Coordinates of C-alpha atoms and ligand atoms in Angstrom, one line a residue:
Chain A
X1 CA -12.7 -10.4 -18.6
X2 CA -10.5 -8.4 -20.9
X3 CA -12.1 -7.8 -24.3
X4 CA -10.5 -9.2 -27.5
X5 CA -9.2 -6.9 -30.2
X6 CA -12.1 -7.9 -32.5
X7 CA -14.7 -6.7 -30.0
X8 CA -13.4 -3.2 -29.3
X9 CA -14.9 -0.1 -30.7
X10 CA -13.2 2.1 -33.2
X11 CA -13.1 5.3 -31.2
X12 CA -12.4 6.4 -27.6
X13 CA -11.7 9.6 -25.8
X14 CA -8.3 8.3 -24.6
X15 CA -6.2 5.2 -25.3
X16 CA -3.7 4.1 -22.7
X17 CA -0.8 2.0 -24.0
X18 CA 0.5 -0.3 -21.3
X19 CA -1.0 -1.4 -18.0
X20 CA 1.9 -0.8 -15.5
X21 CA 0.7 0.8 -12.3
X22 CA 1.1 4.2 -14.0
X23 CA -1.1 3.2 -16.9
X24 CA -3.7 1.4 -14.7
X25 CA -4.0 4.5 -12.5
X26 CA -4.4 6.9 -15.4
X27 CA -7.1 4.7 -16.9
X28 CA -8.9 4.6 -13.6
X29 CA -8.7 8.3 -13.0
X30 CA -9.8 9.3 -16.5
X31 CA -12.8 6.9 -16.3
X32 CA -13.7 8.5 -13.0
X33 CA -13.6 11.9 -14.8
X34 CA -16.2 10.5 -17.2
X35 CA -14.0 9.8 -20.3
X36 CA -14.3 6.7 -22.5
X37 CA -11.1 4.8 -21.9
X38 CA -9.4 2.0 -23.8
X39 CA -6.4 0.2 -22.1
X40 CA -4.1 -1.8 -24.4
X41 CA -1.5 -4.2 -22.9
X42 CA 1.0 -6.2 -24.8
X43 CA 1.3 -9.0 -22.2
X44 CA -1.5 -11.4 -21.4
X45 CA -2.0 -10.0 -18.0
X46 CA -2.2 -6.5 -16.4
X47 CA 0.4 -4.9 -14.0
X48 CA 3.6 -4.5 -16.0
X49 CA 6.4 -4.9 -13.5
X50 CA 3.9 -5.3 -10.7
X51 CA 3.6 -9.0 -11.6
X52 CA 3.8 -12.6 -10.3
X53 CA 4.0 -16.1 -11.7
X54 CA 3.1 -19.6 -10.6
X55 CA 5.3 -22.7 -10.4
X56 CA 4.5 -26.0 -8.7
X57 CA 2.0 -24.4 -6.3
X58 CA 4.3 -21.5 -5.5
X59 CA 3.4 -17.9 -6.4
X60 CA 6.4 -15.6 -6.9
X61 CA 6.1 -11.9 -6.7
X62 CA 8.4 -9.9 -8.9
X63 CA 8.3 -6.4 -7.5
X64 CA 6.5 -6.7 -4.1
X65 CA 9.5 -6.2 -1.8
X66 CA 8.2 -3.1 -0.1
X67 CA 6.8 0.3 -0.7
X68 CA 6.4 3.5 1.5
X69 CA 3.6 4.4 3.9
X70 CA 2.2 6.9 1.4
X71 CA 0.7 4.0 -0.5
X72 CA -2.1 3.8 2.0
X73 CA -3.5 7.3 1.3
X74 CA -2.8 7.0 -2.4
X75 CA -4.7 3.7 -2.7
X76 CA -7.6 5.0 -0.7
X77 CA -7.9 8.1 -2.9
X78 CA -7.2 6.7 -6.3
X79 CA -8.3 3.1 -6.1
X80 CA -10.6 2.0 -3.3
X81 CA -10.9 1.3 0.4
X82 CA -10.6 -2.5 0.0
X83 CA -7.2 -2.1 -1.7
X84 CA -6.1 0.3 1.0
X85 CA -7.1 -2.1 3.7
X86 CA -4.8 -4.9 2.4
X87 CA -1.7 -2.8 3.0
X88 CA 0.3 -4.0 6.0
X89 CA 3.7 -3.2 7.4
X90 CA 6.8 -5.4 7.0
X91 CA 8.2 -5.1 10.5
X92 CA 11.7 -6.5 10.3
X93 CA 14.2 -5.0 7.9
X94 CA 17.6 -6.5 8.2
X95 CA 21.1 -5.2 7.2
X96 CA 24.1 -7.5 7.1
X97 CA 27.4 -6.5 5.7
X98 CA 31.1 -6.3 6.9
X99 CA 30.5 -2.8 8.3
X100 CA 27.3 -3.4 10.4
X101 CA 24.5 -5.8 11.2
X102 CA 21.2 -4.5 12.4
X103 CA 17.4 -4.9 12.3
X104 CA 15.1 -1.9 12.0
X105 CA 11.5 -1.0 11.5
X106 CA 12.7 1.5 9.0
X107 CA 11.2 4.6 10.4
X108 CA 12.6 8.0 11.5
X109 CA 12.4 7.2 15.2
X110 CA 14.2 3.9 14.8
X111 CA 16.8 5.3 12.4
X112 CA 17.6 8.2 14.8
X113 CA 18.0 5.7 17.6
X114 CA 20.3 3.4 15.6
X115 CA 22.4 6.3 14.2
X116 CA 23.0 7.4 17.8
X117 CA 23.6 4.0 19.4
X118 CA 25.3 1.9 16.7
X119 CA 27.0 4.7 14.7
X120 CA 27.7 7.3 17.4
X121 CA 26.2 10.2 15.5
X122 CA 25.0 13.2 17.5
X123 CA 21.2 13.6 17.8
X124 CA 21.5 17.2 16.6
X125 CA 23.2 16.1 13.3
X126 CA 20.6 13.4 12.7
X127 CA 17.8 15.9 13.3
X128 CA 19.4 18.4 10.9
X129 CA 19.8 15.7 8.3
X130 CA 16.2 14.6 8.5
X131 CA 14.9 18.2 8.4
X132 CA 17.2 19.0 5.5
X133 CA 16.1 16.0 3.3
X134 CA 12.4 16.3 4.2
X135 CA 12.3 19.9 3.1
X136 CA 13.9 19.1 -0.3
X137 CA 11.6 19.5 -3.3
X138 CA 11.6 19.5 -7.0
X139 CA 12.4 23.2 -7.3
X140 CA 15.5 23.1 -5.2
X141 CA 19.1 23.3 -6.5
X142 CA 19.7 20.3 -8.7
X143 CA 23.4 20.5 -8.9
X144 CA 24.2 19.0 -5.4
X145 CA 24.8 15.2 -5.6
X146 CA 23.8 12.7 -3.0
X147 CA 27.4 12.1 -2.2
X148 CA 27.9 15.7 -1.4
X149 CA 24.8 15.7 0.8
X150 CA 26.2 12.7 2.8
X151 CA 29.6 14.3 3.1
X152 CA 28.1 17.4 4.5
X153 CA 26.3 15.7 7.3
X154 CA 28.4 12.5 7.8
X155 CA 31.9 13.2 6.4
X156 CA 34.0 10.2 5.8
X157 CA 31.4 7.8 7.3
X158 CA 31.1 5.2 4.6
X159 CA 29.2 3.0 7.0
X160 CA 26.5 5.7 7.5
X161 CA 26.4 6.4 3.7
X162 CA 25.8 2.7 3.2
X163 CA 22.9 2.5 5.6
X164 CA 21.3 5.5 4.0
X165 CA 22.0 4.7 0.4
X166 CA 21.9 0.9 -0.1
X167 CA 18.1 0.5 0.2
X168 CA 17.5 3.4 -2.1
X169 CA 19.8 2.0 -4.7
X170 CA 17.8 -1.2 -4.7
X171 CA 14.6 0.7 -4.7
X172 CA 15.2 2.9 -7.7
X173 CA 18.7 2.2 -9.1
X174 CA 20.0 5.6 -8.1
X175 CA 23.6 6.2 -7.1
X176 CA 25.5 8.7 -5.0
X177 CA 26.1 10.7 -8.2
X178 CA 22.5 11.4 -8.8
X179 CA 21.0 14.7 -7.6
X180 CA 20.5 15.0 -3.9
X181 CA 16.9 16.1 -4.3
X182 CA 16.0 12.8 -5.9
X183 CA 17.5 11.1 -2.8
X184 CA 15.7 13.5 -0.5
X185 CA 12.3 13.0 -2.0
X186 CA 12.5 9.2 -2.0
X187 CA 14.2 8.9 1.4
X188 CA 11.6 11.1 3.0
X189 CA 8.8 8.9 1.6
X190 CA 10.5 5.7 2.4
X191 CA 12.4 6.0 5.6
X192 CA 9.9 8.0 7.6
X193 CA 7.2 5.6 8.5
X194 CA 8.4 2.1 7.6
X195 CA 8.1 -0.4 4.8
X196 CA 4.8 -1.8 3.7
X197 CA 3.5 -4.7 1.5
X198 CA 0.2 -5.9 0.0
X199 CA -1.3 -8.7 2.0
X200 CA -2.6 -11.3 -0.5
X201 CA 0.2 -10.6 -3.0
X202 CA 0.5 -8.9 -6.3
X203 CA -2.1 -11.1 -8.0
X204 CA -4.7 -10.1 -5.5
X205 CA -3.9 -6.4 -6.0
X206 CA -4.0 -6.5 -9.8
X207 CA -7.2 -8.5 -9.7
X208 CA -8.8 -5.9 -7.4
X209 CA -7.6 -3.1 -9.7
X210 CA -8.9 -4.9 -12.8
X211 CA -12.3 -5.2 -11.1
X212 CA -12.4 -1.5 -10.2
X213 CA -11.5 -0.5 -13.8
X214 CA -14.3 -2.6 -15.2
X215 CA -16.7 -1.2 -12.7
X216 CA -15.7 2.3 -13.9
X217 CA -16.2 1.4 -17.5
X218 CA -12.7 1.0 -18.8
X219 CA -12.4 -1.3 -21.9
X220 CA -9.4 -3.5 -21.3
X221 CA -7.6 -5.4 -24.0
X222 CA -4.6 -7.7 -23.3
X223 CA -2.3 -9.4 -25.8
X224 CA -2.5 -6.1 -27.7
X225 CA 0.8 -4.6 -28.6
X226 CA 0.6 -1.1 -30.0
X227 CA 2.9 -0.7 -33.0
X228 CA 2.4 3.0 -33.7
X229 CA 1.0 6.2 -32.4
X230 CA -0.9 8.0 -35.2
X231 CA -0.3 11.7 -35.5
X232 CA -1.9 14.2 -37.9
X233 CA -1.3 17.9 -38.1
X234 CA 0.8 17.9 -34.9
X235 CA -1.9 16.2 -32.9
X236 CA -2.5 12.5 -31.9
X237 CA -5.5 10.8 -33.5
X238 CA -5.1 7.2 -32.3
X239 CA -2.9 4.1 -32.4
X240 CA -2.2 1.1 -34.6
X241 CA -2.6 -2.2 -32.9
X242 CA -2.4 -5.5 -34.8
X243 CA -2.8 -3.7 -38.1
X244 CA -6.0 -2.0 -36.9
X245 CA -6.3 1.7 -36.3
X246 CA -8.3 2.9 -33.3
X247 CA -8.9 6.6 -33.0
X248 CA -8.9 8.8 -29.9
X249 CA -8.6 12.4 -28.9
X250 CA -5.7 11.7 -26.5
X251 CA -3.1 8.9 -26.1
X252 CA -1.2 8.1 -22.9
X253 CA 1.8 5.9 -23.3
X254 CA 2.9 3.8 -20.3
X255 CA 5.5 2.3 -22.5
X256 CA 9.0 3.5 -21.4
X257 CA 9.7 7.1 -22.4
X258 CA 12.5 6.0 -24.7
X259 CA 10.2 3.5 -26.4
X260 CA 7.5 6.0 -26.7
X261 CA 9.7 8.6 -28.5
X262 CA 12.0 6.3 -30.5
X263 CA 9.8 3.3 -31.4
X264 CA 6.2 4.3 -31.2
X265 CA 6.2 7.8 -32.7
X266 CA 7.5 9.0 -36.0
X267 CA 10.5 11.2 -35.4
X268 CA 9.3 13.9 -37.8
X269 CA 6.7 15.1 -35.4
X270 CA 9.2 16.2 -32.8
X271 CA 11.2 19.4 -32.8
X272 CA 15.0 18.9 -33.2
X273 CA 15.5 20.4 -29.8
X274 CA 13.2 18.0 -28.1
X275 CA 14.5 15.0 -29.9
X276 CA 18.1 15.9 -29.0
X277 CA 17.1 16.2 -25.3
X278 CA 15.3 12.9 -25.5
X279 CA 18.4 11.2 -26.9
X280 CA 20.3 12.3 -23.9
X281 CA 18.0 10.6 -21.4
X282 CA 19.8 7.8 -19.6
X283 CA 17.8 4.7 -18.8
X284 CA 18.3 3.1 -15.4
X285 CA 19.9 -0.2 -14.7
X286 CA 18.0 -3.5 -14.9
X287 CA 17.8 -6.4 -12.4
X288 CA 18.5 -10.0 -11.8
X289 CA 16.3 -12.1 -9.6
X290 CA 16.3 -15.7 -8.2
X291 CA 13.0 -17.1 -7.2
X292 CA 13.1 -19.9 -4.6
X293 CA 10.2 -22.0 -3.5
X294 CA 10.1 -24.0 -0.3
X295 CA 8.6 -27.5 -0.5
X296 CA 5.0 -27.8 0.6
X297 CA 4.9 -28.8 4.3
X298 CA 8.4 -27.5 5.1
X299 CA 8.8 -24.3 7.1
X300 CA 11.6 -21.8 7.6
X301 CA 12.4 -19.7 10.6
X302 CA 11.5 -16.0 10.7
X303 CA 14.8 -14.2 10.0
X304 CA 13.2 -10.9 8.8
X305 CA 11.1 -9.7 5.9
X306 CA 13.6 -7.9 3.8
X307 CA 17.3 -8.5 4.1
X308 CA 19.9 -6.1 2.6
X309 CA 23.0 -8.3 2.5
X310 CA 26.5 -7.8 1.2
X311 CA 30.0 -9.2 1.7
X312 CA 31.6 -6.3 -0.1
X313 CA 33.8 -4.3 2.3
X314 CA 32.1 -1.0 1.4
X315 CA 29.0 0.2 -0.5
X316 CA 29.8 0.9 -4.1
X317 CA 27.0 1.2 -6.7
X318 CA 29.2 -0.2 -9.4
X319 CA 29.8 -3.3 -7.3
X320 CA 26.0 -3.7 -6.9
X321 CA 25.7 -3.8 -10.7
X322 CA 28.5 -6.3 -11.4
X323 CA 27.5 -9.7 -12.8
X324 CA 29.2 -11.3 -9.8
X325 CA 28.0 -8.8 -7.2
X326 CA 28.4 -9.8 -3.6
X327 CA 25.4 -7.7 -2.7
X328 CA 21.8 -8.7 -2.9
X329 CA 18.5 -8.4 -1.1
X330 CA 16.4 -11.3 0.1
X331 CA 12.7 -10.8 0.3
X332 CA 11.2 -13.6 2.4
X333 CA 7.5 -14.3 1.9
X334 CA 6.1 -16.2 4.9
X335 CA 2.6 -17.6 4.9
X336 CA 1.3 -14.2 6.1
X337 CA 1.9 -12.9 2.6
X338 CA -0.9 -14.9 1.2
X339 CA -3.1 -15.9 4.1
X340 CA -4.6 -19.3 3.3
X341 CA -1.8 -20.5 1.1
X342 CA 0.6 -22.1 3.5
X343 CA 3.8 -21.5 1.5
X344 CA 7.2 -19.9 1.9
X345 CA 9.0 -18.3 -1.0
X346 CA 12.2 -16.3 -1.2
X347 CA 13.3 -13.8 -3.9
X348 CA 16.9 -12.7 -4.2
X349 CA 17.2 -9.4 -6.1
X350 CA 20.2 -7.8 -7.6
X351 CA 20.8 -4.7 -9.7
X352 CA 22.2 -5.6 -13.1
X353 CA 23.4 -4.3 -16.5
X354 CA 21.6 -5.3 -19.7
X355 CA 24.9 -5.3 -21.6
X356 CA 26.4 -8.1 -19.3
X357 CA 23.6 -10.5 -20.4
X358 CA 22.9 -9.4 -23.9
X359 CA 26.0 -10.6 -25.6
X360 CA 26.1 -14.2 -24.2
X361 CA 25.6 -17.3 -26.4
X362 CA 22.6 -19.4 -25.5
X363 CA 24.8 -21.9 -23.6
X364 CA 26.7 -19.2 -21.8
X365 CA 23.5 -17.4 -20.9
X366 CA 22.0 -20.6 -19.3
X367 CA 25.3 -21.3 -17.5
X368 CA 25.4 -17.8 -16.0
X369 CA 21.8 -18.2 -14.9
X370 CA 22.6 -21.4 -13.1
X371 CA 25.6 -19.8 -11.4
X372 CA 23.5 -17.0 -10.3
X373 CA 21.0 -19.4 -8.8
X374 CA 23.8 -21.3 -7.0
X375 CA 25.4 -18.2 -5.6
X376 CA 22.0 -17.0 -4.3
X377 CA 21.2 -20.3 -2.6
X378 CA 24.7 -20.3 -1.1
X379 CA 24.3 -16.8 0.3
X380 CA 20.8 -17.6 1.6
X381 CA 22.3 -20.5 3.6
X382 CA 24.1 -17.9 5.7
X383 CA 20.7 -16.7 7.0
X384 CA 18.8 -20.0 6.8
X385 CA 21.2 -22.9 7.4
X386 CA 19.9 -26.0 5.7
X387 CA 17.5 -24.2 3.4
X388 CA 19.0 -25.7 0.2
X389 CA 17.4 -29.1 1.0
X390 CA 14.0 -27.5 1.4
X391 CA 14.0 -25.7 -1.9
X392 CA 12.0 -27.5 -4.6
X393 CA 12.0 -24.8 -7.2
X394 CA 14.6 -22.2 -8.2
X395 CA 14.6 -20.0 -11.3
X396 CA 16.3 -16.9 -12.4
X397 CA 15.3 -13.7 -14.3
X398 CA 17.8 -11.5 -16.0
X399 CA 17.7 -8.1 -17.7
X400 CA 16.7 -9.9 -20.8
X401 CA 13.7 -11.4 -19.1
X402 CA 12.6 -7.9 -18.0
X403 CA 13.0 -6.6 -21.5
X404 CA 11.0 -9.4 -23.0
X405 CA 8.0 -8.9 -20.7
X406 CA 7.8 -5.1 -20.6
X407 CA 9.6 -4.2 -23.8
X408 CA 11.6 -1.6 -21.8
X409 CA 14.8 -0.3 -23.3
X410 CA 17.7 -2.5 -22.0
X411 CA 15.2 -4.0 -19.5
X412 CA 15.3 -0.9 -17.3
X413 CA 13.7 -1.7 -13.9
X414 CA 13.3 1.8 -12.8
X415 CA 12.7 4.0 -15.8
X416 CA 15.2 6.8 -16.3
X417 CA 17.6 9.1 -14.6
X418 CA 16.4 12.5 -13.5
X419 CA 16.5 14.2 -16.9
X420 CA 13.8 11.8 -18.2
X421 CA 11.1 13.5 -16.1
X422 CA 11.3 16.8 -18.0
X423 CA 11.0 14.9 -21.3
X424 CA 8.1 12.9 -20.1
X425 CA 6.3 16.0 -18.7
X426 CA 6.8 18.0 -21.9
X427 CA 5.9 15.5 -24.6
X428 CA 2.4 16.9 -24.8
X429 CA 3.8 20.3 -25.6
X430 CA 5.4 18.8 -28.7
X431 CA 2.5 16.7 -29.9
X432 CA -1.0 17.7 -28.9
X433 CA -2.8 15.0 -27.0
X434 CA 0.2 12.7 -26.5
X435 CA 1.1 12.1 -22.9
X436 CA 3.6 9.8 -21.1
X437 CA 3.2 8.1 -17.8
X438 CA 5.5 5.6 -16.0
X439 CA 8.8 5.4 -14.2
X440 CA 10.9 8.4 -15.0
X441 CA 13.3 10.7 -13.2
X442 CA 14.0 8.5 -10.2
X443 CA 11.3 10.2 -8.1
X444 CA 8.4 9.0 -10.3
X445 CA 9.3 5.3 -10.0
X446 CA 8.4 2.4 -7.7
X447 CA 4.8 1.5 -7.0
X448 CA 4.0 4.7 -5.2
X449 CA 5.8 6.9 -7.7
X450 CA 4.1 5.3 -10.7
X451 CA 0.6 5.5 -9.2
X452 CA 1.0 9.1 -8.1
X453 CA 2.5 10.0 -11.5
X454 CA -0.6 8.4 -13.1
X455 CA -2.8 10.9 -11.1
X456 CA -0.6 13.9 -12.1
X457 CA -0.8 12.9 -15.8
X458 CA -4.5 12.2 -15.6
X459 CA -5.0 15.8 -14.6
X460 CA -3.1 17.0 -17.7
X461 CA -5.1 14.7 -19.9
X462 CA -8.4 15.6 -18.4
X463 CA -7.5 19.3 -18.9
X464 CA -6.7 18.6 -22.6
X465 CA -9.9 16.6 -23.2
X466 CA -12.1 19.3 -21.7
X467 CA -10.4 22.2 -23.3
Chain B
X1 CA -22.8 30.7 -6.2
X2 CA -22.8 32.7 -3.0
X3 CA -19.6 32.8 -1.0
X4 CA -21.1 30.4 1.5
X5 CA -21.9 28.0 -1.2
X6 CA -18.4 28.2 -2.5
X7 CA -17.1 27.5 1.0
X8 CA -19.3 24.4 1.2
X9 CA -18.2 23.3 -2.2
X10 CA -14.5 23.4 -1.2
X11 CA -15.1 21.7 2.1
X12 CA -17.2 19.0 0.4
X13 CA -14.4 18.3 -2.0
X14 CA -11.9 18.1 0.9
X15 CA -14.2 15.8 2.7
X16 CA -14.1 13.5 -0.3
X17 CA -10.4 13.5 -0.2
X18 CA -10.2 12.8 3.6
X19 CA -13.5 11.8 5.2
X20 CA -11.9 12.3 8.6
X21 CA -11.0 15.9 8.0
X22 CA -11.9 18.1 11.0
X23 CA -13.4 21.4 10.0
X24 CA -14.5 22.5 13.5
X25 CA -11.5 24.6 14.3
X26 CA -10.6 25.6 10.7
X27 CA -9.3 29.2 10.5
X28 CA -10.4 30.4 7.0
X29 CA -7.5 32.8 6.7
X30 CA -4.8 30.2 7.6
X31 CA -3.3 27.7 5.0
X32 CA -5.5 24.6 4.5
X33 CA -2.3 22.6 3.9
X34 CA -1.1 22.7 7.5
X35 CA -4.4 22.8 9.2
X36 CA -5.8 19.7 7.4
X37 CA -2.5 18.0 6.6
X38 CA -3.0 18.3 2.8
X39 CA -0.2 17.6 0.4
X40 CA 0.4 18.7 -3.2
X41 CA -1.5 15.6 -4.5
X42 CA -4.5 16.7 -2.4
X43 CA -4.5 20.1 -4.1
X44 CA -4.3 18.4 -7.5
X45 CA -7.4 16.4 -6.4
X46 CA -9.2 19.7 -5.6
X47 CA -8.4 21.1 -9.0
X48 CA -9.6 18.0 -10.8
X49 CA -12.8 17.9 -8.8
X50 CA -13.5 21.5 -9.6
X51 CA -13.0 20.7 -13.3
X52 CA -15.2 17.7 -13.0
X53 CA -18.1 19.4 -11.2
X54 CA -18.0 22.8 -12.7
X55 CA -15.8 22.6 -15.8
X56 CA -13.3 25.0 -14.3
X57 CA -9.9 25.1 -15.8
X58 CA -7.4 26.2 -13.2
X59 CA -3.9 26.8 -14.6
X60 CA -1.0 25.7 -12.5
X61 CA 0.2 29.2 -11.8
X62 CA -3.1 29.9 -10.1
X63 CA -2.8 27.0 -7.6
X64 CA -1.5 29.3 -4.9
X65 CA -4.9 31.0 -4.9
X66 CA -6.3 27.9 -3.3
X67 CA -4.1 28.2 -0.2
X68 CA -6.7 29.2 2.4
X69 CA -10.5 28.8 2.5
X70 CA -11.0 32.5 2.1
X71 CA -8.6 32.8 -0.8
X72 CA -10.4 30.0 -2.5
X73 CA -13.6 32.0 -2.2
X74 CA -12.0 35.2 -3.5
X75 CA -10.5 33.3 -6.5
X76 CA -13.5 31.1 -7.3
X77 CA -16.3 33.7 -6.8
X78 CA -16.0 35.3 -10.2
X79 CA -15.5 32.0 -11.9
X80 CA -18.7 30.5 -10.3
X81 CA -20.9 33.6 -10.3
X82 CA -23.3 32.2 -12.9
X83 CA -23.5 28.7 -11.4
Ligands
FAD1 C1 13.0 -6.5 -10.0 C2 12.2 -5.3 -9.6 C3 11.8 -5.1 -8.3 C4 11.1 -4.0 -7.9 N1 10.7 -3.9 -6.6 C5 9.9 -2.9 -6.2 C6 9.4 -2.7 -4.9 O1 9.7 -3.6 -4.0 N2 8.7 -1.7 -4.5 C7 8.4 -0.7 -5.4 O2 7.7 0.2 -5.1 N3 8.8 -0.8 -6.7 C8 9.5 -1.8 -7.1 N4 10.0 -1.9 -8.4 C9 9.6 -0.9 -9.4 C10 8.2 -0.9 -9.8 O3 7.8 -2.2 -10.0 C11 8.0 0.0 -11.0 O4 8.6 1.2 -10.8 C12 6.5 0.2 -11.4 O5 5.8 -1.0 -11.3 C13 6.5 0.6 -12.8 O6 5.2 1.0 -13.3 P1 5.1 1.8 -14.7 O7 3.8 2.4 -14.7 O8 6.3 2.6 -15.0 O9 5.0 0.6 -15.8 P2 5.6 -0.8 -16.0 O10 5.4 -1.7 -14.9 O11 7.0 -0.6 -16.5 O12 4.7 -1.3 -17.2 C14 4.7 -0.9 -18.5 C15 3.7 -1.7 -19.3 O13 3.6 -1.2 -20.6 C16 3.4 -2.3 -21.5 N5 3.8 -1.9 -22.8 C17 5.0 -1.4 -23.2 N6 5.0 -1.1 -24.5 C18 3.8 -1.5 -25.0 C19 3.2 -1.4 -26.3 N7 3.9 -1.0 -27.3 N8 1.9 -1.9 -26.4 C20 1.2 -2.3 -25.3 N9 1.8 -2.4 -24.1 C21 3.0 -2.0 -23.9 C22 4.3 -3.4 -20.9 O14 4.0 -4.7 -21.3 C23 4.0 -3.2 -19.4 O15 2.9 -3.9 -19.0 C24 10.7 -3.1 -8.8 C25 11.1 -3.2 -10.2 C26 11.8 -4.4 -10.6 C27 12.1 -4.6 -12.0

């Protein structure tokens, strides 16, 4: 059970602000290293974007659409074996658009086969492409864009570009204008060994993580929104939460990097140079989702686990962001998702701009939400004819919803563009003992990115605490 | 610590990272990365574990010294001589 604000002590080695996967992992690692850790979360439950909600006996997962193979090793090393053992593959990934329709296991072998058979690309080119992207790393040239990378290997092949880019755009909001290295790093993680999910659902995962944190001695406090990070003589000395000051030697913010700098910290503590750099950080796009529950007792046919669908003639990241986009993914959750709960749910996900939803009147906002639901159900009918009659719950989330629950600037779903990583990594050089963890820089986002970044930041914090 | 003890320490840490790691055919002069399929996160784990167990602070620019088993010994020996 999380502690209430009244019960918590006045002093800790480290306070973590926010319980997204990055914050949870940092808390767990630092407790493992022997530090006294306090985790403060504004929402009433842990997990941040790794979350779920219940309606009429349905359980809807918000960000459990798929993660890379690397999660298995990461969960074993930084969480526990039981968590690792619940990770299972999603075998059928479907693409359907005017340029091609195919089903894949989403691994290197299958991609190579498909690029040869369906797209007529030479084996040698495919091999060279895979070798080139898998050898990319953080220290490579950052000026090449993903578009240039694609043109080098598959010139003029908008169909191939679509196959390679569309899943990544949904996974982290990046576009063909982002640096090729961010594409290379994410693609190599994702498309090498298939797409995986957590059997039992997000609720089970977060429950297991909470148990592990408590076992390791982390003090957890929910409904606790941090208002301010307290700094004295260039060093952090705690936070203010509900008018109460709690002291600590280090503070790790899992709040968005823009929130951390512009809302939680007094500007005067940053150098002008750093502050200017921080102002230039672009946050990523947000999302819309439609959650659909199938009536108890009804079933639907297996049409694949994750469907990348579009009726737009070609891939275009601007089109994906449009309020009336014709592109969306469907995640279909069969009873295997939560063994024992015989239910089917479907989540349609779209990329979206905060500004398109922010300026609507209350009536217009509701109307747009209803239209979004209708369009999603209509599109779903193409894959599951007759499904409308089986749906007994449909509800939409917009960029405003994501903003409300996570406080993220403009409801960003995937942190920031590439430049955010450097700002996140260097904040502790500005203010002693202040660290940031959480989706930044494209490569540190998603479930795997956020967890691994938590480990990297824990190392910095542990180093600071033991210095 | 003797050189052998340092070797055991490093291997023990790696075993904690991957309990199926096979040390039987390990060449101490060849990179650990390829032989044991370690990635950069695994090296970070080694650094953290050395700090946890022996309060060693290994700066990032020194990470390359941990490349092979023998280079680990050479690098760690002076740091662990009083342990
Ligand atoms: C619609 C959608 C679908 C996604 N699908 C996938 C997917 O299929 N696979 C995948 O790998 N990734 C997916 N992602 C991305 C993934 O969910 C995120 O990258 C990851 O969960 C982010 O973790 P984080 O550590 O950055 O923190 P977040 O999850 O962003 O959490 C930050 C936490 O900090 C808290 N907080 C903020 N400010 C304060 C404050 N002042 N005081 C206290 N608490 C505060 C927030 O309440 C929140 O709990 C998806 C994201 C979205 C939005």
